[in-house]
Structure formats: structure tokens, C-alpha cells
C-alpha positions as CSV (number, residue, x, y, z in Angstrom):
1,M,15.3,1.4,19.6
2,S,17.1,-1.6,18.2
3,A,15.6,-3.9,15.6
4,A,15.6,-6.8,18.1
5,R,13.5,-4.8,20.5
6,V,11.2,-3.6,17.8
7,H,10.7,-7.2,16.7
8,S,10.2,-8.4,20.2
9,K,7.4,-5.9,20.7
10,L,5.8,-6.8,17.4
11,Q,5.9,-10.5,18.4
12,R,4.1,-9.7,21.6
13,L,1.5,-7.6,19.9
14,V,0.9,-10.3,17.3
15,L,0.5,-13.0,19.9
16,E,-1.8,-10.8,22.0
17,T,-4.0,-10.3,18.9
18,Y,-4.0,-14.0,18.2
19,R,-5.0,-14.7,21.7
20,D,-7.8,-12.1,21.6
21,Y,-9.1,-13.6,18.3
22,L,-9.3,-17.1,19.9
23,R,-11.1,-15.7,22.9
24,A,-13.5,-13.8,20.7
25,V,-14.5,-16.9,18.7
26,K,-14.5,-19.3,21.6
27,P,-18.3,-19.2,22.0
28,L,-18.8,-19.9,18.3
29,D,-18.6,-23.0,16.3
30,P,-15.3,-24.9,16.7
31,S,-14.7,-24.7,13.0
32,V,-14.3,-20.9,13.3
33,R,-11.7,-21.3,16.0
34,E,-9.9,-23.8,13.8
35,Q,-10.0,-21.4,10.9
36,V,-8.3,-18.7,13.0
37,R,-5.6,-21.2,13.9
38,R,-5.2,-22.3,10.3
39,E,-4.7,-18.7,9.2
40,F,-2.2,-18.2,11.9
41,R,-0.2,-21.2,10.8
42,E,-0.2,-20.3,7.1
43,A,0.6,-16.6,7.6
44,A,4.4,-17.0,8.1
45,T,5.1,-16.9,4.3
46,R,2.9,-13.9,3.5
47,F,5.5,-11.1,3.5
48,Q,9.2,-10.6,3.4
49,P,11.1,-10.3,6.8
50,S,12.0,-6.7,6.1
51,E,8.4,-5.6,5.7
52,V,7.9,-4.7,9.3
53,L,5.7,-1.7,8.7
54,L,3.5,-3.5,6.3
55,I,3.0,-6.2,8.9
56,E,2.2,-3.5,11.4
57,Y,-0.3,-1.9,9.0
58,H,-2.2,-5.2,8.7
59,L,-1.9,-5.7,12.5
60,R,-3.8,-2.4,12.9
61,R,-6.4,-3.5,10.5
62,A,-6.7,-6.9,12.3
63,K,-7.2,-5.1,15.7
64,K,-9.8,-2.9,14.2
65,Q,-11.7,-5.8,12.8
66,L,-11.3,-7.7,16.0
67,K,-13.4,-5.0,17.7
68,Q,-16.1,-5.6,15.1
69,L,-15.9,-9.4,15.8
70,Q,-16.2,-8.8,19.5
71,K,-19.2,-6.6,19.0
72,G,-20.9,-9.3,16.9
73,S,-20.8,-7.3,13.7
74,V,-18.9,-9.9,11.6
75,T,-20.7,-12.5,9.6
76,A,-17.9,-14.7,8.3
77,V,-14.4,-15.8,9.0
78,G,-13.1,-17.0,5.6
79,S,-15.7,-19.3,4.2
80,I,-17.3,-20.0,7.5
81,S,-20.5,-18.1,8.3
82,I,-21.2,-16.6,11.7
83,D,-24.9,-16.1,12.7
84,H,-25.1,-12.4,13.6
85,K,-27.6,-9.8,12.8
86,Q,-25.3,-7.1,11.5
87,V,-23.6,-7.7,8.1
88,R,-19.8,-7.2,7.8
89,F,-17.1,-9.4,6.4
90,L,-13.8,-10.3,8.1
91,S,-11.1,-10.7,5.6
92,T,-8.9,-13.7,6.6
93,G,-6.1,-12.2,4.6
94,V,-6.0,-9.3,7.1
95,L,-6.0,-11.8,10.0
96,A,-3.2,-13.8,8.4
97,A,-1.1,-10.9,7.6
98,C,-0.8,-9.8,11.2
99,F,0.8,-13.1,12.1
100,V,3.4,-13.3,9.4
101,C,6.5,-12.5,11.5
102,L,6.4,-15.4,13.9
103,D,8.4,-17.9,12.0
104,K,11.0,-15.3,10.8
105,R,12.2,-14.0,14.1
106,N,15.8,-14.9,13.6
107,E,15.9,-13.1,10.2
108,M,14.0,-10.0,11.4
109,A,16.4,-9.5,14.4
110,D,19.0,-8.5,11.8
111,H,16.9,-5.7,10.5
112,K,18.7,-2.3,10.3
113,I,18.5,0.1,13.3
114,L,16.4,3.0,12.3
115,P,14.2,5.6,14.1
116,V,11.2,3.6,15.0
117,F,7.7,5.1,15.0
118,A,5.7,1.8,15.1
119,F,4.0,0.2,18.1
120,I,3.3,3.5,19.8
121,D,0.2,5.6,20.3
122,D,-1.0,7.0,17.0
123,G,-0.8,10.6,18.2
124,D,2.8,10.0,19.3
125,Q,3.6,8.4,16.0
126,L,2.3,11.4,14.0
127,Q,4.2,13.8,16.3
128,Q,7.4,11.9,15.9
129,L,7.0,11.8,12.1
130,R,6.5,15.5,12.1
131,E,9.6,16.0,14.3
132,Y,11.6,13.8,11.9
133,L,10.4,15.6,8.8
134,N,11.1,19.0,10.3
135,N,14.6,18.2,11.7
136,V,15.9,15.8,9.1
137,G,13.9,16.7,6.0
138,K,13.7,20.5,6.7
139,A,9.9,20.5,6.4
140,K,7.8,23.2,7.9
141,L,5.2,21.4,9.9
142,D,3.4,22.3,13.1
143,P,5.0,20.1,15.8
144,K,1.6,18.5,16.7
145,G,-0.7,19.2,13.8
146,P,-4.5,18.9,13.7
147,P,-6.1,16.5,16.3
148,D,-8.0,14.7,13.6
149,V,-5.9,11.8,12.1
150,S,-7.2,12.5,8.6
151,D,-6.4,16.2,8.7
152,N,-3.1,15.5,10.3
153,L,-2.1,13.0,7.6
154,L,-3.2,15.4,4.9
155,D,-1.0,18.2,6.4
156,L,1.9,15.8,6.8
157,C,1.6,14.4,3.2
158,S,1.8,18.0,1.9
159,Q,5.4,18.0,3.1
160,L,6.5,14.5,2.2
161,T,8.2,15.7,-0.9
162,V,11.2,16.6,1.3
163,M,12.0,12.9,1.6
164,G,12.8,12.8,-2.1
165,A,16.1,14.6,-1.2
166,C,17.0,12.3,1.6
167,P,20.5,10.9,1.2
168,H,19.6,7.7,2.9
169,P,17.1,5.7,0.7
170,V,16.3,3.1,3.4
171,E,15.0,5.9,5.6
172,V,12.8,7.0,2.7
173,D,11.2,3.5,2.7
174,Y,10.8,3.6,6.4
175,I,9.2,7.0,6.8
176,L,6.8,6.5,3.9
177,N,5.8,3.1,5.2
178,S,5.3,4.7,8.7
179,V,2.9,7.2,7.1
180,C,1.1,4.4,5.3
181,S,0.7,2.4,8.5
182,L,-1.5,5.1,9.9
183,M,-3.9,5.2,6.9
184,V,-6.0,2.4,8.3
185,L,-7.2,4.9,10.9
186,V,-8.7,7.1,8.2
187,P,-12.5,6.8,7.8
188,A,-13.6,5.2,4.5
189,E,-15.1,8.5,3.3
190,R,-11.9,10.3,3.7
191,A,-9.5,7.6,2.5
192,P,-9.5,8.8,-1.2
193,E,-8.5,12.3,-0.1
194,V,-5.7,11.1,2.1
195,V,-4.3,8.6,-0.3
196,G,-4.6,11.2,-3.1
197,A,-2.5,13.6,-1.0
198,F,0.1,10.9,-0.5
199,C,0.2,10.1,-4.2
200,K,0.5,13.8,-5.1
201,A,3.7,13.9,-3.0
202,I,5.2,10.6,-4.2
203,T,6.1,11.6,-7.8
204,P,9.1,11.3,-10.2
205,A,9.5,15.1,-9.8
206,H,10.7,14.5,-6.3
207,F,11.8,10.9,-6.0
208,K,14.7,10.0,-8.3
209,G,17.1,7.1,-9.0
210,L,17.3,3.7,-10.6
211,G,16.5,0.3,-9.1
212,W,15.2,-0.9,-5.8
213,N,17.9,0.8,-3.7
214,S,17.2,4.3,-4.9
215,N,14.7,6.8,-3.5
216,A,12.4,6.1,-6.5
217,G,12.8,2.4,-5.9
218,H,11.8,2.7,-2.3
219,A,8.8,4.8,-3.3
220,V,7.8,2.0,-5.6
221,H,8.1,-0.5,-2.7
222,V,5.8,1.7,-0.5
223,L,3.2,2.3,-3.2
224,S,3.2,-1.4,-4.0
225,N,2.5,-2.2,-0.3
226,L,-0.3,0.4,-0.2
227,F,-1.8,-0.8,-3.4
228,R,-2.1,-4.3,-1.9
229,G,-3.5,-2.9,1.3
230,F,-6.4,-1.3,-0.5
231,A,-7.4,-4.4,-2.5
232,A,-11.0,-4.0,-1.4
233,H,-11.2,-0.4,-2.6
234,P,-11.0,-0.3,-6.5
235,K,-11.1,3.5,-7.0
236,I,-8.2,4.0,-4.5
237,Q,-6.3,1.1,-6.1
238,E,-6.7,2.8,-9.5
239,M,-5.3,6.0,-8.1
240,L,-2.4,4.2,-6.5
241,Y,-1.7,2.3,-9.7
242,R,-1.2,5.5,-11.7
243,S,1.4,6.6,-9.1
244,L,3.0,3.2,-9.1
245,V,3.4,3.1,-12.9
246,A,4.9,6.6,-12.9
247,M,7.4,5.8,-10.2
248,C,8.3,2.4,-11.8
249,S,9.0,4.4,-15.0
250,E,11.3,6.8,-13.1
251,A,13.2,3.9,-11.5
252,H,13.2,1.8,-14.7
253,M,11.3,-0.9,-12.9
254,I,8.2,-1.3,-14.9
255,G,9.2,-5.0,-15.4
256,E,8.2,-5.5,-11.7
257,L,4.6,-4.9,-12.6
258,D,2.3,-7.2,-14.6
259,C,1.6,-4.9,-17.5
260,S,0.2,-7.4,-19.9
261,T,-2.8,-6.2,-21.9
262,E,-4.9,-9.1,-20.4
263,T,-4.1,-7.9,-16.8
264,L,-4.8,-4.3,-17.7
265,Q,-8.2,-5.1,-19.2
266,K,-9.0,-7.1,-16.1
267,Q,-8.0,-4.3,-13.8
268,F,-9.9,-1.7,-15.7
269,K,-13.0,-3.8,-15.4
270,Q,-12.5,-4.4,-11.7
271,W,-11.9,-0.7,-11.1
272,G,-14.7,0.5,-13.4
273,T,-12.1,2.8,-15.1
274,S,-13.6,5.4,-17.4
275,L,-12.5,5.4,-21.1
276,E,-10.3,8.5,-20.6
277,G,-8.9,7.0,-17.4
278,Q,-7.9,3.8,-19.3
279,R,-6.2,5.9,-22.0
280,D,-4.3,7.9,-19.4
281,I,-3.0,4.7,-17.7
282,L,-2.1,3.0,-21.0
283,R,-0.1,6.1,-21.9
284,L,1.8,5.9,-18.6
285,V,2.4,2.2,-19.0
286,H,3.6,2.7,-22.6
287,I,6.1,5.3,-21.5
288,G,7.3,3.1,-18.6
289,L,7.9,0.1,-20.9
290,L,9.8,2.2,-23.4
291,E,12.0,3.6,-20.5
292,D,12.7,0.0,-19.5
293,Q,13.6,-1.1,-23.0
294,K,10.6,-3.3,-23.4
295,A,9.6,-2.2,-26.9
296,D,7.6,-5.3,-27.9
297,Q,5.4,-5.1,-24.8
298,A,5.1,-1.3,-25.3
299,A,3.8,-1.9,-28.8
300,K,1.1,-4.2,-27.5
301,V,0.0,-1.5,-25.0
302,M,-0.1,1.1,-27.7
303,I,-2.2,-1.1,-29.9
304,M,-4.6,-1.5,-27.0
305,L,-4.6,2.2,-26.5
306,L,-5.4,2.9,-30.2
307,G,-8.1,0.2,-30.0
308,T,-10.1,2.4,-27.5
309,Y,-10.9,4.8,-30.2
310,T,-13.9,4.5,-32.5
311,E,-15.0,6.2,-35.7
312,K,-16.8,8.8,-33.7
313,D,-13.7,10.0,-31.8
314,A,-11.0,8.9,-34.2
315,A,-9.8,12.5,-34.6
316,Q,-8.8,12.5,-30.9
317,A,-6.4,9.6,-31.6
318,R,-4.0,11.9,-33.6
319,D,-1.4,12.4,-30.8
320,D,-1.4,8.8,-29.7
321,A,-1.1,7.7,-33.4
322,I,1.9,10.0,-33.8
323,E,3.5,8.6,-30.7
324,C,2.9,5.1,-32.0
325,V,4.8,5.9,-35.2
326,R,7.5,7.7,-33.3
327,T,8.3,4.9,-31.0
328,A,7.8,2.0,-33.4
């Protein structure tokens, strides 16, 4: 399927979703309808033209939340309240994200021609992913896999390491993003398990290279997209951040992350990260900064790490203190 046809179908799906949102809010206050329109107009700058699968990921989320809206189980669109009995919240960021491509159609038509899994039935998409991994990646997956989406993705993620040896980095980005686009179908209670399996596969042991155009660089891109997609799930974000830092370190791209001590402290508070968890992440960030020749920033992170110790557990700081001296 050509990129132009992919984009044409994406445009149609986006417009259909927009139409359905307008129909769903028609009986409500006019301000709600205007909010939907405003989000639609503002969405064109949310993502890069090449992020087709990230757009599709948010489109899936938007469709899922549209069903909640149609059932009367959404209480607000943006800052505008809706008087319903059941309490749920519709993130306008999700709504906006699904409309991003409309003002970029000329650019997106130039997207590379690749095997396309998006915009098809979820079962078919999983089956085609399995076929691709078996034929191209030499994985050993059952052609169909478990009927349950969560179980299917868990099984599929166990073989994603084969993509690390793919000689075409762009396909690495595409396949991993295709897997991520299906994660919105996973129930909340199983999301940590599925994302954990994905992170276990996407590691520096399997994905190598320097910069954005390497396999490691594309892994960074995909993990970054997934990290943004789970903004409302702090524990999952924390898990993804660990993987993201490790892959950035491999690709010498830690500079693409905001690793300031202020940001790290803010994230730890937001995620409710345990003390040991903070130390683990700080060690990973420190290594990544050193790999990327950012010694001054690495020193600040090391000071932050040593500052997590008290008189009671000072003896445990020995290894970190030695590392501090070694890398000074």
C-alpha cells in the first residue's frame, strides 16, 4: 500500500471521527461543540508529519473515548463540564491528537512506502505483524497467536528482539510503532504487564547504533512516543523512562531528554518513585550523560544521587561514591 493511500485512509478516518464527535455533542451546550471544533483547528501542529502511527494510536484512543461520550459516561470536554451521572474525563489532548494530519497532507504524501499494518482490523494487524516477524525477522511465533489482545501482544513482544538485527532502521521504527498502536486496546489492569514485556525486548543488548537513524535511535523514538501516550499513568511512565534512558545512552542521545535535576525531582514526585527506584534511574542517567560527553551535567546528577543517602544508610553509598570519584 502506498503512503498516499495510507494517508488518504487516515484522513477519512480522522474526518469520520470528527464528524461523530460533533454529532455526539450536538444535544449538549453549544460551548462543548465549539470546544471540539477548537481542538480540531489547533491539532495540526501537535506531531511531526512522519508520525503516522502515533497519530493512529491517538485516533484509536479517541474512538474509544468517543464511545464513552456517546454512552453519557464523560463529564468534561477540556474545561467544559457535562452533566452526566457517571464520572469519567475526556482528555482533549487525545481528541486533538487524532486530527493532527489534516493540514499536513502534502508533506505526508511523501512518506516512505513500507508494509502497512495500520487502519485494519486489530486481529488482522496482529496477524500481519506476526507474519512479518516470522518471515523477515526470523521469529518463531504462532501465525495467529492467542485470541486475547493482551496475551497476543505479550507473546509478540517476547520475539521483538529480532528487530534489533534488522538491516533497515526505518522498518524498526515502523514495526515497533505498529505494536505500540495496539496497546490502547489493552485493559488498564494488564497495561503494566504488556508495556513491561515491550520494554524488556527494547534494550541496548539488542538495539544498537548511534543517532536517530540507527536501530537504537528508532527505539528511542518509539519509546518516546509511548512515554507521551501514557502521560496519565505514572507507574507505566516510570517504567518507560528507564528504558528510554538506557536506549538514549546506547544511541548517545541523552541530550534529547530533559535530565536536569529539577526535572528529575519533579518526575520522581509525580511518579511516586521509591528511594531505590530514584537511585536506579539516577545511575542510568549518570551513565548516559557520561556516554554523551556531558560531564558537568553528569556531576550534578551524581551529587543528587549521593544526596539520597543519610547517616543511617551511608554505608550503602560506597559504590556510588567510588563511581563519583572515578568519573570526576
